[in-house]
Short mmCIF file of C-alpha atoms in Angstrom, two decimals:
data_model
loop_
_atom_site.label_atom_id
_atom_site.label_comp_id
_atom_site.label_asym_id
_atom_site.label_seq_id
_atom_site.Cartn_x
_atom_site.Cartn_y
_atom_site.Cartn_z
CA MET A 11 29.59 68.39 71.78
CA SER A 12 32.61 69.79 69.94
CA ALA A 13 34.64 72.60 71.48
CA GLN A 14 33.56 76.12 70.60
CA ARG A 15 35.56 77.66 67.79
CA VAL A 16 37.38 80.90 68.52
CA ALA A 17 37.94 83.91 66.24
CA VAL A 18 40.28 86.87 66.62
CA VAL A 19 39.11 89.92 64.65
CA THR A 20 41.45 92.93 64.46
CA GLY A 21 39.85 96.26 63.73
CA GLY A 22 36.77 94.75 65.32
CA SER A 23 35.42 97.85 67.03
CA ARG A 24 33.82 99.55 64.02
CA GLY A 25 32.83 99.29 60.37
CA ILE A 26 33.43 96.03 58.55
CA GLY A 27 35.43 94.58 61.45
CA ARG A 28 32.55 95.13 63.85
CA ALA A 29 30.14 93.41 61.47
CA ILE A 30 32.55 90.50 61.12
CA ALA A 31 32.89 90.12 64.89
CA THR A 32 29.13 90.13 65.52
CA THR A 33 28.39 87.87 62.55
CA LEU A 34 30.94 85.27 63.63
CA ALA A 35 29.55 85.44 67.18
CA ALA A 36 26.05 84.82 65.79
CA ARG A 37 27.48 81.73 64.04
CA GLY A 38 28.62 80.37 67.38
CA PHE A 39 32.23 81.59 67.59
CA ALA A 40 33.77 82.98 70.74
CA VAL A 41 35.23 86.29 69.57
CA VAL A 42 38.20 88.44 70.51
CA VAL A 43 37.47 92.01 69.42
CA GLY A 44 40.81 93.58 68.58
CA TYR A 45 41.06 97.37 68.63
CA GLN A 46 43.75 100.02 68.66
CA GLY A 47 42.26 103.09 70.29
CA ALA A 48 38.46 102.83 70.36
CA ALA A 49 38.05 101.09 73.70
CA SER A 50 34.44 102.19 74.23
CA ALA A 51 33.43 101.06 70.74
CA ALA A 52 35.09 97.68 71.30
CA ALA A 53 33.25 97.37 74.62
CA GLU A 54 29.98 98.01 72.78
CA VAL A 55 30.70 95.12 70.42
CA VAL A 56 31.49 92.83 73.35
CA ASP A 57 28.26 93.90 75.06
CA ALA A 58 26.26 93.25 71.88
CA VAL A 59 27.70 89.74 71.61
CA THR A 60 27.27 88.83 75.26
CA SER A 61 23.76 90.31 75.40
CA ALA A 62 22.84 87.94 72.58
CA GLY A 63 24.18 84.99 74.57
CA GLY A 64 27.62 84.81 72.95
CA ARG A 65 31.14 84.95 74.36
CA ALA A 66 33.52 87.83 73.61
CA ILE A 67 36.36 89.86 75.05
CA ALA A 68 38.09 93.01 73.84
CA ALA A 69 41.86 93.15 73.37
CA GLN A 70 43.86 96.29 72.63
CA ALA A 71 46.67 95.97 70.08
CA ASP A 72 48.42 98.04 67.46
CA VAL A 73 48.61 95.41 64.71
CA ALA A 74 52.06 96.60 63.67
CA ASP A 75 53.44 95.97 67.17
CA GLU A 76 54.47 92.34 67.37
CA ASN A 77 54.48 92.30 71.17
CA ALA A 78 50.98 93.76 71.39
CA VAL A 79 49.68 91.29 68.81
CA ALA A 80 51.28 88.39 70.66
CA ALA A 81 49.60 89.61 73.86
CA MET A 82 46.23 89.73 72.08
CA PHE A 83 46.69 86.12 70.95
CA ASP A 84 47.75 85.20 74.49
CA ALA A 85 44.50 86.71 75.79
CA ALA A 86 42.49 84.69 73.28
CA GLU A 87 44.17 81.45 74.29
CA LYS A 88 43.88 82.19 78.01
CA GLU A 89 40.19 83.10 77.81
CA PHE A 90 38.96 80.59 75.25
CA GLY A 91 41.61 77.86 75.04
CA GLY A 92 42.84 78.32 71.49
CA ILE A 93 42.34 80.11 68.16
CA ASP A 94 40.68 78.78 65.02
CA VAL A 95 40.07 81.85 62.88
CA VAL A 96 41.99 85.10 62.51
CA VAL A 97 40.56 88.01 60.49
CA ASN A 98 42.84 91.02 60.05
CA SER A 99 40.36 93.81 59.44
CA ALA A 100 42.49 96.63 60.86
CA GLY A 101 43.46 99.09 58.15
CA ARG A 102 44.26 102.66 57.24
CA LEU A 103 43.16 104.75 54.24
CA SER A 104 44.87 107.87 52.89
CA LEU A 105 44.07 109.46 49.52
CA SER A 106 46.40 111.55 47.37
CA PRO A 107 47.62 111.78 43.78
CA ILE A 108 50.97 110.02 43.66
CA ALA A 109 52.68 113.23 42.51
CA ASP A 110 51.49 115.01 45.67
CA LEU A 111 51.89 112.11 48.08
CA ASP A 112 53.15 112.93 51.57
CA LEU A 113 55.69 110.20 52.30
CA ASP A 114 54.74 110.29 55.98
CA ASP A 115 51.26 109.17 54.90
CA LEU A 116 52.84 106.42 52.81
CA ASP A 117 54.85 105.23 55.80
CA ALA A 118 51.72 105.22 57.99
CA LEU A 119 49.84 103.16 55.40
CA HIS A 120 52.77 100.76 55.15
CA ARG A 121 52.95 100.37 58.91
CA THR A 122 49.30 99.49 59.41
CA ASN A 123 48.30 97.80 56.16
CA ILE A 124 51.49 95.93 55.24
CA ARG A 125 53.49 95.49 58.44
CA GLY A 126 50.28 95.10 60.47
CA THR A 127 49.02 92.37 58.16
CA PHE A 128 52.38 90.59 58.21
CA VAL A 129 52.64 90.75 62.01
CA THR A 130 49.09 89.45 62.49
CA ALA A 131 49.47 86.77 59.82
CA ARG A 132 52.80 85.64 61.29
CA GLU A 133 51.25 85.20 64.71
CA ALA A 134 48.22 83.48 63.18
CA ALA A 135 50.43 81.04 61.26
CA ARG A 136 52.10 80.09 64.52
CA ARG A 137 48.96 79.80 66.64
CA VAL A 138 45.85 78.95 64.61
CA ARG A 139 44.82 75.38 65.29
CA ASP A 140 45.02 72.87 62.44
CA GLY A 141 41.92 73.04 60.29
CA GLY A 142 41.48 76.76 60.91
CA THR A 143 41.24 79.84 58.74
CA ILE A 144 43.24 83.06 58.22
CA ILE A 145 41.57 85.94 56.37
CA THR A 146 43.18 89.21 55.34
CA MET A 147 41.42 92.28 53.95
CA SER A 148 42.28 93.82 50.61
CA THR A 149 40.20 96.12 48.39
CA SER A 150 38.59 95.82 44.97
CA ILE A 151 40.19 99.17 44.15
CA VAL A 152 43.35 97.18 43.40
CA GLY A 153 41.49 96.23 40.21
CA LEU A 154 39.63 99.52 39.68
CA GLN A 155 42.84 101.62 39.82
CA LEU A 156 41.04 104.80 40.82
CA PRO A 157 43.04 108.05 40.93
CA THR A 158 44.22 109.18 44.41
CA TYR A 159 44.23 105.58 45.71
CA GLY A 160 47.81 104.81 44.61
CA ALA A 161 49.43 104.44 48.02
CA TYR A 162 46.44 102.57 49.43
CA VAL A 163 46.22 100.03 46.62
CA ALA A 164 50.00 99.56 46.73
CA SER A 165 49.63 98.49 50.36
CA LYS A 166 46.69 96.21 49.60
CA GLY A 167 48.44 94.69 46.58
CA ALA A 168 51.18 93.65 49.00
CA VAL A 169 48.53 92.14 51.29
CA GLU A 170 47.14 90.05 48.44
CA ALA A 171 50.55 88.74 47.39
CA MET A 172 51.54 87.83 50.95
CA THR A 173 48.21 86.09 51.54
CA LEU A 174 48.64 83.80 48.55
CA VAL A 175 52.17 82.84 49.63
CA LEU A 176 51.04 82.07 53.18
CA ALA A 177 48.33 79.75 51.87
CA ARG A 178 51.03 77.63 50.21
CA GLU A 179 53.34 77.76 53.22
CA LEU A 180 50.71 76.19 55.50
CA ARG A 181 50.42 73.01 53.46
CA GLY A 182 49.80 69.99 55.66
CA ARG A 183 47.86 71.78 58.41
CA GLN A 184 44.46 72.06 56.70
CA ILE A 185 44.49 75.83 57.29
CA THR A 186 42.94 78.02 54.60
CA VAL A 187 44.28 81.50 53.87
CA ASN A 188 42.30 83.96 51.75
CA ALA A 189 41.93 87.68 51.19
CA VAL A 190 38.54 89.38 50.98
CA ALA A 191 38.51 92.48 48.77
CA PRO A 192 35.43 94.63 49.33
CA GLY A 193 34.19 97.13 46.79
CA PRO A 194 32.72 100.47 47.87
CA THR A 195 31.09 99.76 51.21
CA ALA A 196 28.99 102.11 53.33
CA THR A 197 31.28 102.53 56.30
CA GLU A 198 32.36 105.66 58.15
CA LEU A 199 35.84 105.26 56.63
CA PHE A 200 34.47 105.12 53.08
CA LEU A 201 31.84 107.88 53.41
CA ASP A 202 34.15 110.37 55.13
CA GLY A 203 34.87 113.36 52.88
CA LYS A 204 32.61 112.25 50.00
CA ASP A 205 29.68 114.38 48.87
CA GLU A 206 26.26 112.91 48.10
CA THR A 207 26.80 113.04 44.34
CA THR A 208 30.04 111.05 44.58
CA VAL A 209 28.43 108.46 46.84
CA GLU A 210 25.45 108.07 44.48
CA ARG A 211 27.75 107.69 41.47
CA MET A 212 29.81 105.01 43.16
CA ALA A 213 26.67 103.22 44.32
CA LYS A 214 25.51 102.92 40.69
CA GLN A 215 28.77 101.34 39.46
CA PRO A 216 28.08 97.67 40.29
CA PRO A 217 25.34 95.85 38.38
CA LEU A 218 23.50 95.46 41.69
CA GLU A 219 23.35 99.28 41.86
CA ARG A 220 24.08 99.90 45.51
CA LEU A 221 26.95 100.25 47.92
CA GLY A 222 27.95 97.18 49.86
CA THR A 223 27.16 97.00 53.55
CA PRO A 224 29.47 95.84 56.32
CA GLU A 225 27.13 92.87 56.73
CA ASP A 226 27.63 91.88 53.07
CA ILE A 227 31.35 91.58 53.68
CA ALA A 228 30.90 89.87 57.04
CA GLU A 229 28.78 87.16 55.42
CA VAL A 230 31.60 86.40 52.95
CA VAL A 231 34.10 86.17 55.81
CA ALA A 232 31.75 83.93 57.80
CA PHE A 233 31.39 81.61 54.82
CA LEU A 234 35.17 81.34 54.38
CA ALA A 235 35.51 80.64 58.10
CA SER A 236 32.89 77.87 57.99
CA PRO A 237 33.31 74.22 56.96
CA ALA A 238 31.27 75.03 53.83
CA GLY A 239 33.96 77.49 52.68
CA HIS A 240 36.98 75.36 53.46
CA TRP A 241 37.67 74.29 49.87
CA ILE A 242 38.38 77.92 48.98
CA ASN A 243 42.07 78.50 49.67
CA GLY A 244 44.77 80.84 48.40
CA GLN A 245 42.26 83.18 46.74
CA VAL A 246 41.33 86.85 46.62
CA VAL A 247 37.54 87.02 46.91
CA ARG A 248 36.26 90.25 45.39
CA ALA A 249 33.06 91.04 47.27
CA ASN A 250 31.80 94.03 45.33
CA GLY A 251 28.44 93.36 43.66
CA GLY A 252 30.07 92.77 40.27
CA ILE A 253 31.88 96.11 39.95
CA VAL A 254 35.06 94.41 38.61
#
């Protein structure tokens, strides 16, 4: 029997990250559920995985803190023996017209979405076993260019560019590197502050005429992390029901 594959999922305590963690666990991965502050939510994910017969631990880390991220990877290697897949699902969203943008909000977005992705990807590039997978998270709004999303899409545009460079840098190790870019997805982060009319309008935009679900995105990630998805490399996969 081959050794169990191991996945580290940042932002794994809620929303899309939670769905990714539980989906990968259902596919047979041992999972490290990375979280920043939601310890009880991360514990719930671990309990869900272990109750279903899987293996999981929670690991606290601010993704922008290189020492904390290194410690999270250390925990993964100590508990499970190595790392095969890293999914950086931790992210921050802040909305404002560019003319009114609070630069403190811009700096916070930069710290989590850009620096956090770089720190996690740097550690992944050093530690993921040959033949593994690194997945970052972007957004389909990079293509939609919706008003008030300027700072957010600027951060995710940087994520996409970095992801494509890293894919080329890992030549020779059989490691794939891709970004997944969800469209409007029914998470707490997305629904917060939106009225019912706005949500219904956005749900009608894709030809499939609904919002995505966290599970929709998790299935794309699981495919990319599987042997079946290993020929996809250095790509931005727009998982949005055909909206763009």
